[in-house]
PDB file of C-alpha atoms in Angstrom:
ATOM      1  CA  MET C   1    -138.614 -69.320 -27.673  1.00 39.00           C
ATOM      2  CA  GLY C   2    -137.947 -65.506 -25.981  1.00 40.00           C
ATOM      3  CA  ARG C   3    -140.157 -63.446 -24.166  1.00 38.00           C
ATOM      4  CA  THR C   4    -144.107 -63.751 -24.455  1.00 32.00           C
ATOM      5  CA  SER C   5    -144.019 -59.780 -24.781  1.00 32.00           C
ATOM      6  CA  VAL C   6    -146.600 -58.051 -27.140  1.00 34.00           C
ATOM      7  CA  ILE C   7    -145.569 -56.181 -30.318  1.00 37.00           C
ATOM      8  CA  MET C   8    -148.685 -55.262 -32.459  1.00 38.00           C
ATOM      9  CA  SER C   9    -152.437 -54.715 -31.869  1.00 35.00           C
ATOM     10  CA  ASN C  10    -154.514 -56.189 -29.871  1.00 30.00           C
ATOM     11  CA  ARG C  11    -156.909 -56.417 -32.659  1.00 27.00           C
ATOM     12  CA  VAL C  12    -154.743 -59.474 -34.526  1.00 31.00           C
ATOM     13  CA  LYS C  13    -152.458 -62.007 -33.562  1.00 35.00           C
ATOM     14  CA  VAL C  14    -149.924 -61.345 -36.213  1.00 38.00           C
ATOM     15  CA  ILE C  15    -147.285 -63.773 -34.905  1.00 39.00           C
ATOM     16  CA  PRO C  16    -147.703 -66.458 -34.323  1.00 35.00           C
ATOM     17  CA  GLY C  17    -147.834 -67.991 -31.074  1.00 31.00           C
ATOM     18  CA  ARG C  18    -147.462 -64.288 -29.266  1.00 32.00           C
ATOM     19  CA  LYS C  19    -150.056 -62.569 -27.253  1.00 32.00           C
ATOM     20  CA  ALA C  20    -151.119 -59.660 -28.752  1.00 31.00           C
ATOM     21  CA  GLY C  21    -151.805 -55.985 -26.804  1.00 32.00           C
ATOM     22  CA  GLY C  22    -152.746 -52.804 -27.089  1.00 36.00           C
ATOM     23  CA  HIS C  23    -151.952 -50.115 -29.632  1.00 42.00           C
ATOM     24  CA  PRO C  24    -149.574 -48.211 -28.934  1.00 43.00           C
ATOM     25  CA  HIS C  25    -148.159 -50.176 -26.452  1.00 43.00           C
ATOM     26  CA  HIS C  26    -147.858 -47.863 -22.529  1.00 43.00           C
ATOM     27  CA  SER C  27    -145.825 -49.101 -19.446  1.00 44.00           C
ATOM     28  CA  LYS C  28    -146.953 -48.454 -16.400  1.00 44.00           C
ATOM     29  CA  ASN C  29    -143.158 -49.145 -14.922  1.00 46.00           C
ATOM     30  CA  PRO C  30    -140.433 -46.597 -15.642  1.00 41.00           C
ATOM     31  CA  GLN C  31    -137.617 -48.117 -17.522  1.00 47.00           C
ATOM     32  CA  LEU C  32    -136.064 -50.581 -15.152  1.00 60.00           C
ATOM     33  CA  SER C  33    -132.671 -50.263 -16.327  1.00 64.00           C
ATOM     34  CA  GLY C  34    -132.663 -46.697 -16.689  1.00 78.00           C
ATOM     35  CA  LEU C  35    -132.724 -47.943 -20.411  1.00 92.00           C
ATOM     36  CA  SER C  36    -134.859 -46.749 -23.015  1.00 95.00           C
ATOM     37  CA  ALA C  37    -134.854 -48.220 -27.068  1.00 96.00           C
ATOM     38  CA  TYR C  38    -135.454 -44.014 -27.431  1.00 96.00           C
ATOM     39  CA  ASP C  39    -132.322 -43.154 -26.405  1.00 97.00           C
ATOM     40  CA  PRO C  40    -128.527 -43.089 -28.766  1.00 97.00           C
ATOM     41  CA  VAL C  41    -126.658 -46.580 -29.190  1.00 98.00           C
ATOM     42  CA  HIS C  42    -123.277 -46.904 -28.043  1.00 98.00           C
ATOM     43  CA  LEU C  43    -121.398 -48.604 -30.998  1.00 98.00           C
ATOM     44  CA  GLY C  44    -117.775 -48.566 -30.215  1.00 98.00           C
ATOM     45  CA  ILE C  45    -115.250 -45.281 -30.719  1.00 98.00           C
ATOM     46  CA  ASP C  46    -114.358 -43.300 -33.484  1.00 97.00           C
ATOM     47  CA  GLU C  47    -110.132 -43.065 -34.762  1.00 94.00           C
ATOM     48  CA  PHE C  48    -109.940 -41.248 -32.137  1.00 96.00           C
ATOM     49  CA  GLY C  49    -110.596 -42.631 -29.287  1.00 96.00           C
ATOM     50  CA  ASP C  50    -114.613 -40.740 -29.249  1.00 97.00           C
ATOM     51  CA  ALA C  51    -117.698 -43.290 -28.029  1.00 98.00           C
ATOM     52  CA  VAL C  52    -120.133 -43.255 -30.801  1.00 97.00           C
ATOM     53  CA  CYS C  53    -124.052 -43.204 -29.747  1.00 97.00           C
ATOM     54  CA  LEU C  54    -126.298 -42.790 -32.148  1.00 97.00           C
ATOM     55  CA  PRO C  55    -130.109 -42.252 -32.210  1.00 96.00           C
ATOM     56  CA  PHE C  56    -132.357 -45.268 -34.345  1.00 97.00           C
ATOM     57  CA  VAL C  57    -135.313 -43.373 -33.715  1.00 95.00           C
ATOM     58  CA  SER C  58    -136.537 -42.563 -37.640  1.00 94.00           C
ATOM     59  CA  ARG C  59    -133.639 -44.242 -38.748  1.00 96.00           C
ATOM     60  CA  ASN C  60    -132.466 -47.610 -40.085  1.00 98.00           C
ATOM     61  CA  LEU C  61    -128.799 -49.229 -40.660  1.00 98.00           C
ATOM     62  CA  LEU C  62    -127.512 -51.415 -43.898  1.00 98.00           C
ATOM     63  CA  ILE C  63    -124.288 -53.312 -42.709  1.00 98.00           C
ATOM     64  CA  GLY C  64    -122.237 -55.155 -44.920  1.00 97.00           C
ATOM     65  CA  GLY C  65    -118.771 -56.743 -44.089  1.00 96.00           C
ATOM     66  CA  LEU C  66    -116.783 -60.575 -45.421  1.00 96.00           C
ATOM     67  CA  MET C  67    -117.277 -62.830 -42.072  1.00 94.00           C
ATOM     68  CA  GLY C  68    -115.214 -62.034 -38.846  1.00 93.00           C
ATOM     69  CA  ALA C  69    -115.011 -58.705 -39.926  1.00 96.00           C
ATOM     70  CA  GLY C  70    -117.291 -56.860 -37.027  1.00 96.00           C
ATOM     71  CA  LYS C  71    -121.068 -57.458 -38.369  1.00 96.00           C
ATOM     72  CA  SER C  72    -122.200 -59.797 -35.368  1.00 96.00           C
ATOM     73  CA  SER C  73    -120.122 -56.720 -33.116  1.00 97.00           C
ATOM     74  CA  LEU C  74    -122.372 -54.026 -34.065  1.00 98.00           C
ATOM     75  CA  LEU C  75    -125.251 -55.529 -34.373  1.00 98.00           C
ATOM     76  CA  SER C  76    -125.321 -57.027 -30.708  1.00 97.00           C
ATOM     77  CA  ASN C  77    -124.201 -53.773 -29.242  1.00 98.00           C
ATOM     78  CA  ILE C  78    -127.995 -52.883 -30.869  1.00 98.00           C
ATOM     79  CA  ILE C  79    -129.577 -55.664 -29.973  1.00 98.00           C
ATOM     80  CA  GLY C  80    -128.034 -55.477 -25.821  1.00 97.00           C
ATOM     81  CA  HIS C  81    -129.602 -51.733 -25.765  1.00 97.00           C
ATOM     82  CA  VAL C  82    -132.633 -53.025 -26.733  1.00 97.00           C
ATOM     83  CA  SER C  83    -133.064 -55.904 -25.011  1.00 97.00           C
ATOM     84  CA  GLN C  84    -132.261 -53.833 -21.528  1.00 96.00           C
ATOM     85  CA  THR C  85    -135.937 -52.105 -22.086  1.00 96.00           C
ATOM     86  CA  THR C  86    -139.209 -51.877 -22.156  1.00 93.00           C
ATOM     87  CA  ASP C  87    -139.917 -49.642 -24.509  1.00 95.00           C
ATOM     88  CA  GLY C  88    -138.177 -51.782 -27.433  1.00 96.00           C
ATOM     89  CA  ARG C  89    -139.107 -54.991 -29.214  1.00 96.00           C
ATOM     90  CA  LEU C  90    -136.896 -56.913 -31.577  1.00 98.00           C
ATOM     91  CA  ILE C  91    -137.389 -59.326 -34.607  1.00 98.00           C
ATOM     92  CA  GLY C  92    -135.084 -60.938 -35.680  1.00 97.00           C
ATOM     93  CA  ILE C  93    -134.519 -62.955 -38.887  1.00 97.00           C
ATOM     94  CA  ASP C  94    -131.495 -65.559 -38.778  1.00 96.00           C
ATOM     95  CA  GLY C  95    -130.664 -66.501 -42.399  1.00 93.00           C
ATOM     96  CA  LYS C  96    -127.771 -67.924 -40.743  1.00 87.00           C
ATOM     97  CA  LEU C  97    -129.155 -69.871 -37.781  1.00 86.00           C
ATOM     98  CA  VAL C  98    -126.227 -68.916 -35.470  1.00 87.00           C
ATOM     99  CA  GLU C  99    -125.744 -65.115 -35.773  1.00 86.00           C
ATOM    100  CA  LEU C 100    -128.673 -64.401 -33.438  1.00 94.00           C
ATOM    101  CA  ALA C 101    -129.086 -67.747 -31.690  1.00 93.00           C
ATOM    102  CA  MET C 102    -127.232 -66.219 -28.571  1.00 95.00           C
ATOM    103  CA  TRP C 103    -130.030 -63.516 -28.055  1.00 96.00           C
ATOM    104  CA  ALA C 104    -132.525 -65.805 -28.722  1.00 95.00           C
ATOM    105  CA  GLU C 105    -134.309 -65.535 -25.031  1.00 95.00           C
ATOM    106  CA  ALA C 106    -134.417 -61.816 -25.657  1.00 95.00           C
ATOM    107  CA  VAL C 107    -135.560 -61.481 -28.704  1.00 96.00           C
ATOM    108  CA  ASP C 108    -139.756 -61.642 -28.908  1.00 95.00           C
ATOM    109  CA  TYR C 109    -140.338 -63.331 -32.178  1.00 96.00           C
ATOM    110  CA  MET C 110    -137.143 -65.626 -34.296  1.00 96.00           C
ATOM    111  CA  VAL C 111    -137.744 -66.716 -37.446  1.00 96.00           C
ATOM    112  CA  GLY C 112    -134.722 -68.764 -38.976  1.00 94.00           C
ATOM    113  CA  ARG C 113    -134.055 -70.078 -42.322  1.00 93.00           C
ATOM    114  CA  ASP C 114    -137.638 -70.007 -43.694  1.00 96.00           C
ATOM    115  CA  PRO C 115    -138.424 -67.685 -46.294  1.00 96.00           C
ATOM    116  CA  ILE C 116    -141.867 -67.619 -46.333  1.00 97.00           C
ATOM    117  CA  GLU C 117    -142.624 -67.123 -42.309  1.00 97.00           C
ATOM    118  CA  ALA C 118    -139.415 -64.336 -43.081  1.00 98.00           C
ATOM    119  CA  VAL C 119    -142.398 -62.885 -45.878  1.00 98.00           C
ATOM    120  CA  HIS C 120    -145.383 -63.586 -43.235  1.00 98.00           C
ATOM    121  CA  VAL C 121    -143.204 -61.121 -41.068  1.00 98.00           C
ATOM    122  CA  LEU C 122    -142.354 -58.504 -43.192  1.00 98.00           C
ATOM    123  CA  ARG C 123    -146.528 -58.436 -44.276  1.00 98.00           C
ATOM    124  CA  GLN C 124    -147.213 -58.617 -40.591  1.00 97.00           C
ATOM    125  CA  LEU C 125    -145.590 -55.635 -39.646  1.00 98.00           C
ATOM    126  CA  GLY C 126    -146.345 -53.635 -42.397  1.00 98.00           C
ATOM    127  CA  LYS C 127    -149.780 -54.302 -40.981  1.00 97.00           C
ATOM    128  CA  GLU C 128    -149.319 -52.919 -38.022  1.00 97.00           C
ATOM    129  CA  MET C 129    -146.793 -49.525 -39.409  1.00 97.00           C
ATOM    130  CA  HIS C 130    -150.298 -48.986 -41.496  1.00 97.00           C
ATOM    131  CA  ARG C 131    -152.254 -49.237 -37.747  1.00 96.00           C
ATOM    132  CA  ARG C 132    -149.121 -46.802 -36.550  1.00 96.00           C
ATOM    133  CA  TYR C 133    -150.095 -44.433 -39.692  1.00 96.00           C
ATOM    134  CA  GLU C 134    -154.459 -44.619 -38.619  1.00 96.00           C
ATOM    135  CA  TYR C 135    -152.769 -43.248 -34.797  1.00 94.00           C
ATOM    136  CA  LEU C 136    -150.663 -40.777 -36.581  1.00 94.00           C
ATOM    137  CA  THR C 137    -153.041 -39.352 -38.586  1.00 95.00           C
ATOM    138  CA  ARG C 138    -155.758 -39.266 -36.382  1.00 94.00           C
ATOM    139  CA  TRP C 139    -154.216 -37.495 -34.191  1.00 92.00           C
ATOM    140  CA  GLN C 140    -152.572 -35.316 -37.376  1.00 91.00           C
ATOM    141  CA  ARG C 141    -149.058 -36.007 -36.219  1.00 91.00           C
ATOM    142  CA  ARG C 142    -145.860 -36.743 -38.696  1.00 92.00           C
ATOM    143  CA  LYS C 143    -144.022 -38.871 -36.164  1.00 93.00           C
ATOM    144  CA  ILE C 144    -143.801 -41.041 -32.839  1.00 92.00           C
ATOM    145  CA  THR C 145    -141.961 -39.681 -30.494  1.00 92.00           C
ATOM    146  CA  ARG C 146    -141.012 -40.520 -26.861  1.00 91.00           C
ATOM    147  CA  GLY C 147    -144.345 -39.331 -25.368  1.00 87.00           C
ATOM    148  CA  ASP C 148    -146.558 -41.386 -27.510  1.00 89.00           C
ATOM    149  CA  GLY C 149    -145.195 -44.192 -25.020  1.00 84.00           C
ATOM    150  CA  MET C 150    -145.122 -46.758 -28.477  1.00 92.00           C
ATOM    151  CA  ASP C 151    -142.805 -48.897 -28.403  1.00 95.00           C
ATOM    152  CA  LEU C 152    -140.262 -49.102 -31.007  1.00 97.00           C
ATOM    153  CA  ILE C 153    -139.708 -52.223 -33.091  1.00 98.00           C
ATOM    154  CA  PHE C 154    -136.777 -53.298 -34.162  1.00 98.00           C
ATOM    155  CA  LEU C 155    -136.658 -55.569 -37.574  1.00 98.00           C
ATOM    156  CA  VAL C 156    -132.935 -57.347 -37.136  1.00 98.00           C
ATOM    157  CA  ILE C 157    -132.100 -59.792 -40.308  1.00 98.00           C
ATOM    158  CA  ASP C 158    -128.593 -61.174 -41.242  1.00 95.00           C
ATOM    159  CA  GLU C 159    -128.425 -62.661 -43.623  1.00 94.00           C
ATOM    160  CA  LEU C 160    -129.920 -60.558 -45.634  1.00 96.00           C
ATOM    161  CA  ALA C 161    -128.684 -62.292 -49.146  1.00 95.00           C
ATOM    162  CA  ALA C 162    -130.427 -65.700 -47.697  1.00 96.00           C
ATOM    163  CA  PHE C 163    -133.477 -64.035 -48.066  1.00 96.00           C
ATOM    164  CA  THR C 164    -133.221 -62.263 -51.475  1.00 95.00           C
ATOM    165  CA  SER C 165    -131.032 -64.219 -53.448  1.00 93.00           C
ATOM    166  CA  LEU C 166    -130.344 -67.705 -51.852  1.00 94.00           C
ATOM    167  CA  PHE C 167    -133.423 -69.268 -50.967  1.00 94.00           C
ATOM    168  CA  GLY C 168    -137.024 -69.643 -51.493  1.00 95.00           C
ATOM    169  CA  THR C 169    -138.610 -69.121 -55.005  1.00 96.00           C
ATOM    170  CA  LYS C 170    -137.846 -65.771 -57.278  1.00 96.00           C
ATOM    171  CA  GLU C 171    -141.611 -65.224 -55.825  1.00 97.00           C
ATOM    172  CA  THR C 172    -140.749 -64.780 -52.509  1.00 97.00           C
ATOM    173  CA  GLN C 173    -137.378 -63.523 -52.995  1.00 97.00           C
ATOM    174  CA  GLU C 174    -139.218 -60.726 -54.671  1.00 97.00           C
ATOM    175  CA  ASP C 175    -141.947 -60.186 -51.693  1.00 98.00           C
ATOM    176  CA  PHE C 176    -139.203 -60.544 -49.262  1.00 98.00           C
ATOM    177  CA  ILE C 177    -137.369 -57.053 -51.146  1.00 97.00           C
ATOM    178  CA  ASN C 178    -140.558 -55.077 -52.083  1.00 97.00           C
ATOM    179  CA  LEU C 179    -142.025 -55.278 -48.345  1.00 98.00           C
ATOM    180  CA  LEU C 180    -138.600 -54.933 -46.985  1.00 98.00           C
ATOM    181  CA  ILE C 181    -138.195 -52.020 -48.538  1.00 98.00           C
ATOM    182  CA  GLU C 182    -141.806 -50.841 -47.832  1.00 98.00           C
ATOM    183  CA  LEU C 183    -140.815 -51.140 -43.842  1.00 98.00           C
ATOM    184  CA  VAL C 184    -137.256 -49.516 -44.690  1.00 98.00           C
ATOM    185  CA  ALA C 185    -139.499 -46.287 -46.156  1.00 97.00           C
ATOM    186  CA  LEU C 186    -141.727 -45.574 -44.285  1.00 97.00           C
ATOM    187  CA  GLY C 187    -141.632 -47.823 -41.332  1.00 97.00           C
ATOM    188  CA  ARG C 188    -138.869 -45.318 -39.565  1.00 94.00           C
ATOM    189  CA  ALA C 189    -141.602 -42.518 -38.670  1.00 95.00           C
ATOM    190  CA  VAL C 190    -143.679 -44.318 -36.890  1.00 97.00           C
ATOM    191  CA  GLY C 191    -141.037 -46.566 -34.707  1.00 97.00           C
ATOM    192  CA  ILE C 192    -140.690 -49.678 -37.249  1.00 98.00           C
ATOM    193  CA  ILE C 193    -136.871 -49.920 -37.210  1.00 98.00           C
ATOM    194  CA  VAL C 194    -135.040 -52.215 -39.911  1.00 98.00           C
ATOM    195  CA  ILE C 195    -130.942 -53.392 -38.661  1.00 98.00           C
ATOM    196  CA  ALA C 196    -130.307 -55.600 -41.825  1.00 98.00           C
ATOM    197  CA  ALA C 197    -126.486 -57.232 -42.286  1.00 97.00           C
ATOM    198  CA  THR C 198    -125.045 -59.111 -45.602  1.00 96.00           C
ATOM    199  CA  GLN C 199    -121.597 -60.862 -45.651  1.00 94.00           C
ATOM    200  CA  ARG C 200    -122.867 -61.115 -49.837  1.00 87.00           C
ATOM    201  CA  PRO C 201    -122.950 -57.196 -50.634  1.00 91.00           C
ATOM    202  CA  SER C 202    -123.985 -57.228 -54.274  1.00 90.00           C
ATOM    203  CA  ALA C 203    -126.874 -55.743 -56.599  1.00 89.00           C
ATOM    204  CA  ALA C 204    -128.929 -59.377 -56.374  1.00 88.00           C
ATOM    205  CA  VAL C 205    -128.239 -59.342 -52.198  1.00 92.00           C
ATOM    206  CA  VAL C 206    -128.940 -55.235 -51.465  1.00 93.00           C
ATOM    207  CA  PRO C 207    -130.095 -54.142 -54.871  1.00 92.00           C
ATOM    208  CA  THR C 208    -129.909 -49.645 -55.230  1.00 92.00           C
ATOM    209  CA  ARG C 209    -133.167 -48.881 -54.436  1.00 94.00           C
ATOM    210  CA  LEU C 210    -133.434 -50.792 -50.860  1.00 95.00           C
ATOM    211  CA  ARG C 211    -129.803 -49.390 -50.008  1.00 94.00           C
ATOM    212  CA  ASP C 212    -130.368 -45.887 -50.934  1.00 94.00           C
ATOM    213  CA  ILE C 213    -133.182 -45.419 -48.716  1.00 96.00           C
ATOM    214  CA  PHE C 214    -130.928 -46.584 -45.123  1.00 97.00           C
ATOM    215  CA  SER C 215    -130.358 -43.373 -43.290  1.00 95.00           C
ATOM    216  CA  TYR C 216    -127.614 -44.511 -41.811  1.00 98.00           C
ATOM    217  CA  ARG C 217    -124.826 -47.245 -43.623  1.00 98.00           C
ATOM    218  CA  CYS C 218    -122.190 -49.110 -42.284  1.00 98.00           C
ATOM    219  CA  ALA C 219    -118.955 -50.973 -44.585  1.00 98.00           C
ATOM    220  CA  PHE C 220    -116.627 -53.162 -42.350  1.00 98.00           C
ATOM    221  CA  ARG C 221    -113.799 -54.977 -44.452  1.00 97.00           C
ATOM    222  CA  CYS C 222    -115.221 -56.270 -47.768  1.00 96.00           C
ATOM    223  CA  ALA C 223    -113.517 -58.779 -50.788  1.00 95.00           C
ATOM    224  CA  THR C 224    -113.683 -55.826 -52.912  1.00 96.00           C
ATOM    225  CA  PRO C 225    -113.820 -51.857 -53.386  1.00 97.00           C
ATOM    226  CA  ALA C 226    -117.175 -52.732 -56.025  1.00 95.00           C
ATOM    227  CA  SER C 227    -118.358 -54.455 -52.492  1.00 96.00           C
ATOM    228  CA  SER C 228    -117.874 -51.640 -50.654  1.00 97.00           C
ATOM    229  CA  ASP C 229    -119.445 -49.097 -52.393  1.00 96.00           C
ATOM    230  CA  MET C 230    -122.634 -51.023 -52.509  1.00 95.00           C
ATOM    231  CA  ILE C 231    -123.016 -51.069 -49.016  1.00 96.00           C
ATOM    232  CA  LEU C 232    -122.262 -46.672 -48.676  1.00 96.00           C
ATOM    233  CA  GLY C 233    -122.647 -45.780 -52.197  1.00 93.00           C
ATOM    234  CA  ASP C 234    -121.357 -45.678 -55.682  1.00 92.00           C
ATOM    235  CA  GLN C 235    -117.530 -44.209 -56.077  1.00 92.00           C
ATOM    236  CA  PHE C 236    -117.130 -43.857 -52.356  1.00 96.00           C
ATOM    237  CA  SER C 237    -114.598 -46.169 -52.582  1.00 96.00           C
ATOM    238  CA  GLU C 238    -112.578 -43.458 -55.489  1.00 96.00           C
ATOM    239  CA  LEU C 239    -113.060 -40.526 -52.239  1.00 96.00           C
ATOM    240  CA  GLY C 240    -110.893 -42.877 -49.860  1.00 96.00           C
ATOM    241  CA  TYR C 241    -113.437 -44.535 -48.383  1.00 97.00           C
ATOM    242  CA  ASP C 242    -113.166 -48.221 -49.756  1.00 98.00           C
ATOM    243  CA  ALA C 243    -114.114 -50.885 -47.163  1.00 98.00           C
ATOM    244  CA  SER C 244    -111.252 -53.629 -49.078  1.00 97.00           C
ATOM    245  CA  LYS C 245    -107.813 -51.811 -47.370  1.00 97.00           C
ATOM    246  CA  LEU C 246    -109.180 -52.145 -43.931  1.00 97.00           C
ATOM    247  CA  ASP C 247    -107.003 -54.137 -42.136  1.00 95.00           C
ATOM    248  CA  MET C 248    -107.868 -58.032 -41.657  1.00 91.00           C
ATOM    249  CA  THR C 249    -105.958 -58.436 -38.661  1.00 93.00           C
ATOM    250  CA  VAL C 250    -108.271 -55.578 -36.757  1.00 94.00           C
ATOM    251  CA  PRO C 251    -111.842 -56.974 -36.447  1.00 94.00           C
ATOM    252  CA  GLY C 252    -114.316 -54.623 -35.513  1.00 97.00           C
ATOM    253  CA  VAL C 253    -112.771 -51.226 -38.130  1.00 98.00           C
ATOM    254  CA  GLY C 254    -115.237 -50.440 -40.415  1.00 98.00           C
ATOM    255  CA  TYR C 255    -116.158 -46.441 -42.274  1.00 98.00           C
ATOM    256  CA  PHE C 256    -119.657 -45.569 -40.461  1.00 98.00           C
ATOM    257  CA  MET C 257    -121.730 -43.141 -43.029  1.00 97.00           C
ATOM    258  CA  ALA C 258    -124.423 -41.019 -41.441  1.00 93.00           C
ATOM    259  CA  GLU C 259    -127.379 -39.571 -42.928  1.00 85.00           C
ATOM    260  CA  GLU C 260    -125.611 -37.567 -45.962  1.00 78.00           C
ATOM    261  CA  ALA C 261    -122.510 -36.683 -43.879  1.00 87.00           C
ATOM    262  CA  CYS C 262    -119.341 -38.432 -44.984  1.00 93.00           C
ATOM    263  CA  PRO C 263    -118.231 -42.080 -43.950  1.00 96.00           C
ATOM    264  CA  PHE C 264    -115.976 -41.888 -40.450  1.00 97.00           C
ATOM    265  CA  LYS C 265    -114.325 -44.896 -39.791  1.00 97.00           C
ATOM    266  CA  PHE C 266    -114.987 -46.404 -35.845  1.00 98.00           C
ATOM    267  CA  ARG C 267    -114.094 -49.810 -34.156  1.00 98.00           C
ATOM    268  CA  ALA C 268    -117.501 -51.609 -32.622  1.00 98.00           C
ATOM    269  CA  ALA C 269    -117.714 -52.091 -29.623  1.00 98.00           C
ATOM    270  CA  TYR C 270    -116.972 -55.672 -29.073  1.00 97.00           C
ATOM    271  CA  LEU C 271    -119.718 -58.227 -26.200  1.00 97.00           C
ATOM    272  CA  ASN C 272    -117.980 -61.665 -25.564  1.00 96.00           C
ATOM    273  CA  ASP C 273    -120.241 -64.913 -24.942  1.00 96.00           C
ATOM    274  CA  ASN C 274    -120.571 -63.800 -20.765  1.00 97.00           C
ATOM    275  CA  GLU C 275    -121.505 -61.145 -21.420  1.00 97.00           C
ATOM    276  CA  ILE C 276    -124.426 -61.093 -23.501  1.00 97.00           C
ATOM    277  CA  GLU C 277    -125.355 -64.235 -21.088  1.00 97.00           C
ATOM    278  CA  THR C 278    -125.306 -61.788 -18.552  1.00 97.00           C
ATOM    279  CA  LEU C 279    -127.435 -59.425 -20.453  1.00 97.00           C
ATOM    280  CA  VAL C 280    -129.626 -62.209 -21.801  1.00 97.00           C
ATOM    281  CA  ALA C 281    -130.631 -62.992 -18.392  1.00 96.00           C
ATOM    282  CA  ARG C 282    -131.121 -59.471 -17.025  1.00 95.00           C
ATOM    283  CA  SER C 283    -133.558 -58.460 -19.831  1.00 95.00           C
ATOM    284  CA  ILE C 284    -135.114 -61.238 -18.944  1.00 93.00           C
ATOM    285  CA  SER C 285    -135.322 -59.847 -15.672  1.00 92.00           C
ATOM    286  CA  ILE C 286    -136.143 -56.508 -16.714  1.00 91.00           C
ATOM    287  CA  ARG C 287    -139.288 -57.832 -18.778  1.00 84.00           C
ATOM    288  CA  SER C 288    -140.710 -60.583 -16.683  1.00 83.00           C
ATOM    289  CA  HIS C 289    -140.818 -57.305 -13.354  1.00 77.00           C
ATOM    290  CA  HIS C 290    -142.439 -55.597 -17.020  1.00 69.00           C
ATOM    291  CA  THR C 291    -146.471 -55.619 -16.999  1.00 48.00           C
ATOM    292  CA  ASP C 292    -148.418 -54.102 -20.006  1.00 47.00           C
ATOM    293  CA  HIS C 293    -151.324 -51.218 -19.516  1.00 38.00           C
ATOM    294  CA  PRO C 294    -153.307 -51.961 -22.697  1.00 37.00           C
ATOM    295  CA  ALA C 295    -155.308 -49.341 -23.794  1.00 35.00           C
ATOM    296  CA  THR C 296    -159.652 -49.426 -23.599  1.00 29.00           C
ATOM    297  CA  ASN C 297    -160.205 -51.713 -26.379  1.00 32.00           C
ATOM    298  CA  GLY C 298    -157.859 -51.767 -28.609  1.00 35.00           C
ATOM    299  CA  GLN C 299    -157.834 -47.406 -28.804  1.00 36.00           C
ATOM    300  CA  ALA C 300    -155.088 -45.203 -28.825  1.00 36.00           C
ATOM    301  CA  ALA C 301    -154.760 -43.701 -25.928  1.00 32.00           C
TER     302      ALA C 301
END
């Protein structure tokens, strides 16, 4: 399942069945595809026909919208980009069991609808996050950059509701939310990036204390103005940014809010099944030609 590439420190085998490597991860080879996980990602076009390309370094993304509204397209654009790099790692938590399935062989580790394993993965990512903060503290730095040679780790979650309100116990749901809040709040400075999607935007699924710390938010067509506001922020629907009014016959159109700017309308690029299969095969080829160069004794170079 997926690549056997490493994503964590060699001091702890943090993901079951995965080999551990040096910290931070360094590459002998240049980017074989010409892409880096540090590069801006092409997401689609805005309403003026201009390309929407945004960086994800030090940023997280929350996506909401009804089934078929465009969430999968946006997720695929991000996963597709990262899969073509050798300095990006992908971890999938797939609460619907099918949304990320086509990308399975391009993902370093995949979790299905298992709340206990999902919480375990979040805990291990938290440990990696704190190890990376030790690295920054040692070198008196505030955040990692491309020059550090450290891989970006993309955590992709779809469906968020499966782990915050639908499955597991109340304890596992609270653990999942609290661990995720920590990763979203602190992980971005050390290259751990969260991409979370839900078709059930509500306070039970996306508590405001979680929503408000996502720097990027995207609302595709929602059922109600309140659902749209649960993603973009309170009262945005009253200002005219109401995803419940988006045309249901035009999938992929949504409102995207970057940082503190006002939301803008865009349409996510669409990858069909054949294109995804091509990207997955290319990802496997790129990674198979990429060899690790771990730092001595697990210490940062």
